[in-house]
Amino acid sequence: MKLRELLNSRKITLSFEVFPPKLNASFDNVYNAAMGVANLNPSYMSVTCGAGGTTGGNTLKIAKDIQDKYKVTTIAHLTCVGATRESIKGELDDMRAAGIENILALRGDKPKDYEGEPFKDYHYASQLIADIREYIGDDICIGGACYPEGHVDAVNKALDIDHLKMKVDAGCEFLTTQMFFDNNIFYNFLYRVKDKGITVPVIPGIMPITRATQVANAVSMSGSNMPERFRNLVDRFGDDPEAMQQAGIAYATDQIIDLIANGVNHIHVYSMNKPEVARALQNNLSKIVI
Ligand code: FAD
């Protein structure tokens, strides 16, 4: 199923994201955890990919298995850093052959230890999106990434949104946000995006932080602001894994409920191959989401 219909409807959806094993990592644990999330039958799922080919065909294998075994519609992520137009066409052919109908098209970042020129035929996701559209036409639903707090490379937020408009004009049908922990940042972003004439669905990405050690990572990876209210929870419960997990899930549920109360219909959860966290969130919202 192409997601454009669902995302333009007024149904309330909760989607989960999983990641594939890296090429040099053990496959089974990561695979089984991803399938554990699929087994919860969420509204849809997305499968990330390692930029520059660091996860090889594992994204596609996991996305295909989620669709075939669990009948959950899946978005496969596709990055263009280090790619050529020919290599992208090859990846698109493989995706189509596997039954993938939704792609999150990304630039990606140069992987550590990557040798060679990182930007070959592509410098920005908008170029990838334009190529996918040209190659496949409308028979694919394409999404892109956006950054309520600004992308780390962006000169300023206004220019970042100008570039986002280029991405949408190239054929991007929905945007999923980088994680954020303060909903006011998202509401402010929505206002600025609409002001720029971007009308595609903007799906907030919520990351449940369930371990104190995740905090530093999440902040450095995303550049997101961590509100004092959440820092206080980490100070209080960081040494007690069960309490921290419960507090993290409660905080994420609270963020989601606030989003829904403010009219947001589609919420994406960075569930990070943790079926128990995804299940707890789903249970908290079981009568609210489809
Ligand atoms: P772009 O949209 O190309 O933007 C990158 C930067 O270039 C921005 O600063 C933008 O302002 C600027 N820019 C864009 N167009 C122009 C232009 N014409 N001229 C000048 N500047 C321009 N990474 C992975 O490796 N794998 C994944 O699976 C993955 N999934 C993600 C999912 C989500 C929801 C998000 C938010 C991020 C994800 N990422 C993933 C991370 C992403 O690849 C990085 O953040 C990357 O640095 C930017 O990718 P992008 O597609 O947003 O790039």
Coordinates of N, CA, C and O in Angstrom, one line a residue, residues 42-122:
P42 N 1.8 -2.5 13.9 CA 1.6 -1.0 13.9 C 1.0 -0.5 12.6 O 0.8 -1.3 11.7
S43 N 0.6 0.7 12.6 CA -0.1 1.3 11.4 C 0.8 1.2 10.2 O 0.3 0.9 9.1
Y44 N 2.1 1.4 10.3 CA 3.1 1.1 9.3 C 4.4 1.1 10.0 O 4.5 1.5 11.1
M45 N 5.5 0.8 9.2 CA 6.8 0.8 9.8 C 7.8 1.4 8.8 O 7.5 1.5 7.6
S46 N 9.0 1.8 9.4 CA 10.0 2.2 8.4 C 11.3 1.5 8.9 O 11.5 1.1 10.0
V47 N 12.2 1.2 7.9 CA 13.4 0.5 8.1 C 14.5 1.4 7.6 O 14.6 1.8 6.4
T48 N 15.4 1.8 8.5 CA 16.5 2.7 8.2 C 17.6 2.0 7.3 O 17.5 0.7 7.2
C49 N 18.5 2.8 6.8 CA 19.6 2.1 6.1 C 20.9 2.8 6.5 O 20.9 4.0 6.9
G50 N 22.0 2.1 6.4 CA 23.3 2.7 6.7 C 23.8 3.5 5.5 O 23.7 3.0 4.4
A51 N 24.2 4.7 5.7 CA 24.6 5.5 4.6 C 25.8 4.9 4.0 O 26.6 4.3 4.6
G52 N 25.9 5.1 2.6 CA 27.1 4.6 1.9 C 27.2 3.1 1.8 O 28.3 2.5 1.7
G53 N 26.1 2.4 2.0 CA 26.1 1.0 1.8 C 26.5 0.1 3.0 O 26.8 -1.0 2.8
T54 N 26.5 0.8 4.2 CA 27.1 0.0 5.3 C 26.1 -1.0 5.9 O 26.5 -1.8 6.7
T55 N 24.9 -1.0 5.3 CA 24.0 -2.1 5.7 C 23.6 -3.0 4.5 O 22.8 -3.9 4.6
G56 N 24.2 -2.7 3.4 CA 24.0 -3.5 2.2 C 22.5 -3.8 1.9 O 21.7 -2.9 2.0
G57 N 22.2 -5.0 1.6 CA 20.8 -5.4 1.3 C 19.9 -5.6 2.5 O 18.8 -6.1 2.4
N58 N 20.5 -5.4 3.7 CA 19.7 -5.8 4.9 C 18.4 -5.0 5.1 O 17.4 -5.4 5.6
T59 N 18.5 -3.7 4.7 CA 17.3 -2.8 4.8 C 16.2 -3.5 4.0 O 15.0 -3.7 4.5
L60 N 16.5 -3.8 2.7 CA 15.5 -4.4 1.9 C 15.0 -5.7 2.4 O 13.8 -6.0 2.4
K61 N 15.9 -6.6 2.9 CA 15.5 -7.9 3.4 C 14.5 -7.7 4.5 O 13.4 -8.4 4.6
I62 N 14.8 -6.8 5.5 CA 13.9 -6.6 6.6 C 12.6 -6.0 6.2 O 11.5 -6.4 6.6
A63 N 12.7 -5.0 5.3 CA 11.4 -4.3 4.9 C 10.5 -5.4 4.2 O 9.3 -5.4 4.4
K64 N 11.1 -6.2 3.3 CA 10.3 -7.2 2.6 C 9.7 -8.2 3.5 O 8.5 -8.5 3.4
D65 N 10.5 -8.7 4.5 CA 10.0 -9.7 5.4 C 8.9 -9.1 6.3 O 7.9 -9.8 6.6
I66 N 9.0 -7.8 6.7 CA 7.9 -7.2 7.5 C 6.6 -7.2 6.7 O 5.6 -7.6 7.2
Q67 N 6.7 -6.9 5.4 CA 5.5 -6.8 4.6 C 5.0 -8.2 4.3 O 3.8 -8.4 4.4
D68 N 5.9 -9.1 4.0 CA 5.4 -10.4 3.5 C 4.9 -11.3 4.7 O 3.9 -11.9 4.7
K69 N 5.7 -11.2 5.8 CA 5.3 -12.1 7.0 C 4.3 -11.5 7.9 O 3.5 -12.2 8.5
Y70 N 4.3 -10.2 8.0 CA 3.4 -9.5 9.0 C 2.3 -8.6 8.4 O 1.5 -8.1 9.1
K71 N 2.4 -8.5 7.1 CA 1.4 -7.7 6.3 C 1.3 -6.2 6.9 O 0.3 -5.6 6.9
V72 N 2.5 -5.7 7.3 CA 2.6 -4.3 7.7 C 3.2 -3.5 6.6 O 4.3 -3.9 6.2
T73 N 2.6 -2.5 6.2 CA 3.1 -1.6 5.1 C 4.4 -1.0 5.6 O 4.5 -0.5 6.8
T74 N 5.4 -0.9 4.8 CA 6.8 -0.5 5.2 C 7.4 0.5 4.3 O 7.2 0.5 3.1
I75 N 8.1 1.4 4.9 CA 8.9 2.4 4.2 C 10.3 2.0 4.3 O 10.8 1.7 5.4
A76 N 11.0 1.9 3.1 CA 12.4 1.6 3.1 C 13.2 2.9 3.0 O 12.9 3.7 2.1
H77 N 14.2 3.1 3.8 CA 15.0 4.3 3.7 C 16.1 4.1 2.6 O 16.5 3.0 2.4
L78 N 16.4 5.2 1.9 CA 17.4 5.1 0.8 C 18.2 6.4 0.9 O 17.7 7.5 0.8
T79 N 19.5 6.2 1.0 CA 20.4 7.4 1.1 C 21.2 7.5 -0.3 O 21.4 6.5 -1.0
C80 N 21.6 8.7 -0.6 CA 22.3 8.9 -1.8 C 23.8 9.3 -1.7 O 24.5 9.5 -2.7
V81 N 24.3 9.4 -0.4 CA 25.7 9.8 -0.3 C 26.5 8.6 -0.8 O 26.3 7.5 -0.6
G82 N 27.5 9.0 -1.7 CA 28.4 8.0 -2.3 C 27.7 7.3 -3.5 O 28.4 6.4 -4.1
A83 N 26.5 7.6 -3.8 CA 25.8 6.8 -4.8 C 25.9 7.5 -6.2 O 26.2 8.7 -6.3
T84 N 25.7 6.7 -7.2 CA 25.6 7.2 -8.6 C 24.2 7.0 -9.1 O 23.4 6.3 -8.5
R85 N 23.8 7.7 -10.2 CA 22.5 7.5 -10.7 C 22.2 6.1 -11.0 O 21.1 5.6 -10.8
E86 N 23.2 5.4 -11.6 CA 23.1 4.0 -11.9 C 22.8 3.1 -10.7 O 22.0 2.3 -10.7
S87 N 23.6 3.4 -9.7 CA 23.5 2.5 -8.5 C 22.1 2.8 -7.8 O 21.5 1.8 -7.3
I88 N 21.6 4.0 -7.9 CA 20.3 4.3 -7.3 C 19.2 3.5 -8.2 O 18.3 2.9 -7.6
K89 N 19.4 3.6 -9.5 CA 18.4 2.8 -10.3 C 18.4 1.4 -9.9 O 17.3 0.7 -9.8
G90 N 19.6 0.8 -9.7 CA 19.6 -0.6 -9.3 C 18.9 -0.9 -8.0 O 18.1 -1.8 -7.9
E91 N 19.1 0.0 -7.0 CA 18.4 -0.1 -5.7 C 16.9 0.0 -5.9 O 16.1 -0.7 -5.2
L92 N 16.5 0.9 -6.7 CA 15.1 1.1 -6.9 C 14.4 -0.1 -7.6 O 13.3 -0.5 -7.2
D93 N 15.2 -0.7 -8.6 CA 14.7 -1.9 -9.2 C 14.5 -3.0 -8.2 O 13.5 -3.7 -8.2
D94 N 15.5 -3.2 -7.3 CA 15.4 -4.2 -6.3 C 14.2 -4.0 -5.3 O 13.5 -4.9 -5.0
M95 N 14.0 -2.7 -5.0 CA 12.9 -2.4 -4.1 C 11.6 -2.7 -4.7 O 10.7 -3.3 -4.1
R96 N 11.4 -2.3 -5.9 CA 10.2 -2.6 -6.6 C 9.9 -4.1 -6.8 O 8.8 -4.5 -6.6
A97 N 11.0 -4.8 -7.1 CA 10.8 -6.3 -7.2 C 10.4 -6.9 -5.9 O 9.7 -7.9 -5.8
A98 N 10.9 -6.2 -4.8 CA 10.5 -6.8 -3.4 C 9.2 -6.3 -2.9 O 8.7 -6.6 -1.9
G99 N 8.5 -5.5 -3.7 CA 7.1 -5.0 -3.3 C 7.1 -3.8 -2.5 O 6.1 -3.4 -1.8
I100 N 8.3 -3.0 -2.4 CA 8.3 -1.8 -1.6 C 7.6 -0.7 -2.4 O 8.0 -0.4 -3.5
E101 N 6.7 0.0 -1.7 CA 6.0 1.1 -2.4 C 6.2 2.4 -1.8 O 5.6 3.4 -2.2
N102 N 7.0 2.5 -0.7 CA 7.2 3.7 0.0 C 8.7 3.8 0.3 O 9.3 2.9 0.8
I103 N 9.2 5.0 0.0 CA 10.7 5.2 0.3 C 10.9 6.5 1.1 O 10.2 7.5 0.8
L104 N 11.8 6.5 2.0 CA 12.2 7.8 2.7 C 13.5 8.1 2.0 O 14.5 7.4 2.2
A105 N 13.5 9.1 1.2 CA 14.7 9.5 0.4 C 15.6 10.5 1.1 O 15.1 11.6 1.5
L106 N 16.8 10.1 1.4 CA 17.7 10.9 2.2 C 19.1 11.1 1.6 O 19.5 10.3 0.8
R107 N 19.7 12.2 2.0 CA 21.1 12.4 1.6 C 22.0 11.4 2.3 O 22.9 10.8 1.8
G108 N 21.8 11.3 3.7 CA 22.8 10.5 4.5 C 24.0 11.3 4.8 O 24.2 12.4 4.3
D109 N 24.9 10.8 5.6 CA 26.1 11.4 6.0 C 27.3 10.5 5.6 O 27.1 9.3 5.6
K110 N 28.4 11.1 5.3 CA 29.6 10.3 5.0 C 29.9 9.3 6.1 O 30.1 9.8 7.3
P111 N 29.9 8.0 5.9 CA 30.2 7.1 7.0 C 31.7 7.3 7.5 O 32.5 7.6 6.7
K112 N 31.9 6.9 8.8 CA 33.3 6.9 9.3 C 34.1 6.0 8.4 O 33.5 4.9 8.0
D113 N 35.3 6.2 8.2 CA 36.2 5.3 7.4 C 35.8 5.2 6.0 O 36.3 4.3 5.3
Y114 N 34.9 6.0 5.5 CA 34.5 5.9 4.1 C 35.6 6.5 3.2 O 36.1 7.6 3.5
E115 N 36.0 5.7 2.3 CA 37.1 6.3 1.4 C 36.5 6.7 0.1 O 35.5 6.1 -0.4
G116 N 37.0 7.7 -0.5 CA 36.5 8.2 -1.8 C 35.6 9.4 -1.7 O 35.4 9.9 -0.6
E117 N 35.1 9.8 -2.8 CA 34.3 11.1 -2.9 C 32.9 10.8 -2.3 O 32.2 9.9 -2.9
P118 N 32.5 11.4 -1.2 CA 31.2 11.1 -0.7 C 30.0 11.6 -1.6 O 29.0 10.9 -1.6
F119 N 30.2 12.7 -2.3 CA 29.1 13.2 -3.1 C 29.5 13.0 -4.6 O 30.3 13.7 -5.1
K120 N 28.9 12.0 -5.2 CA 29.1 11.7 -6.6 C 28.1 12.4 -7.5 O 28.2 13.6 -7.8
D121 N 27.0 11.7 -7.7 CA 25.9 12.3 -8.6 C 25.0 13.1 -7.7 O 24.1 13.8 -8.3
Y122 N 25.1 12.9 -6.4 CA 24.1 13.6 -5.5 C 24.7 14.4 -4.4 O 25.6 13.9 -3.8

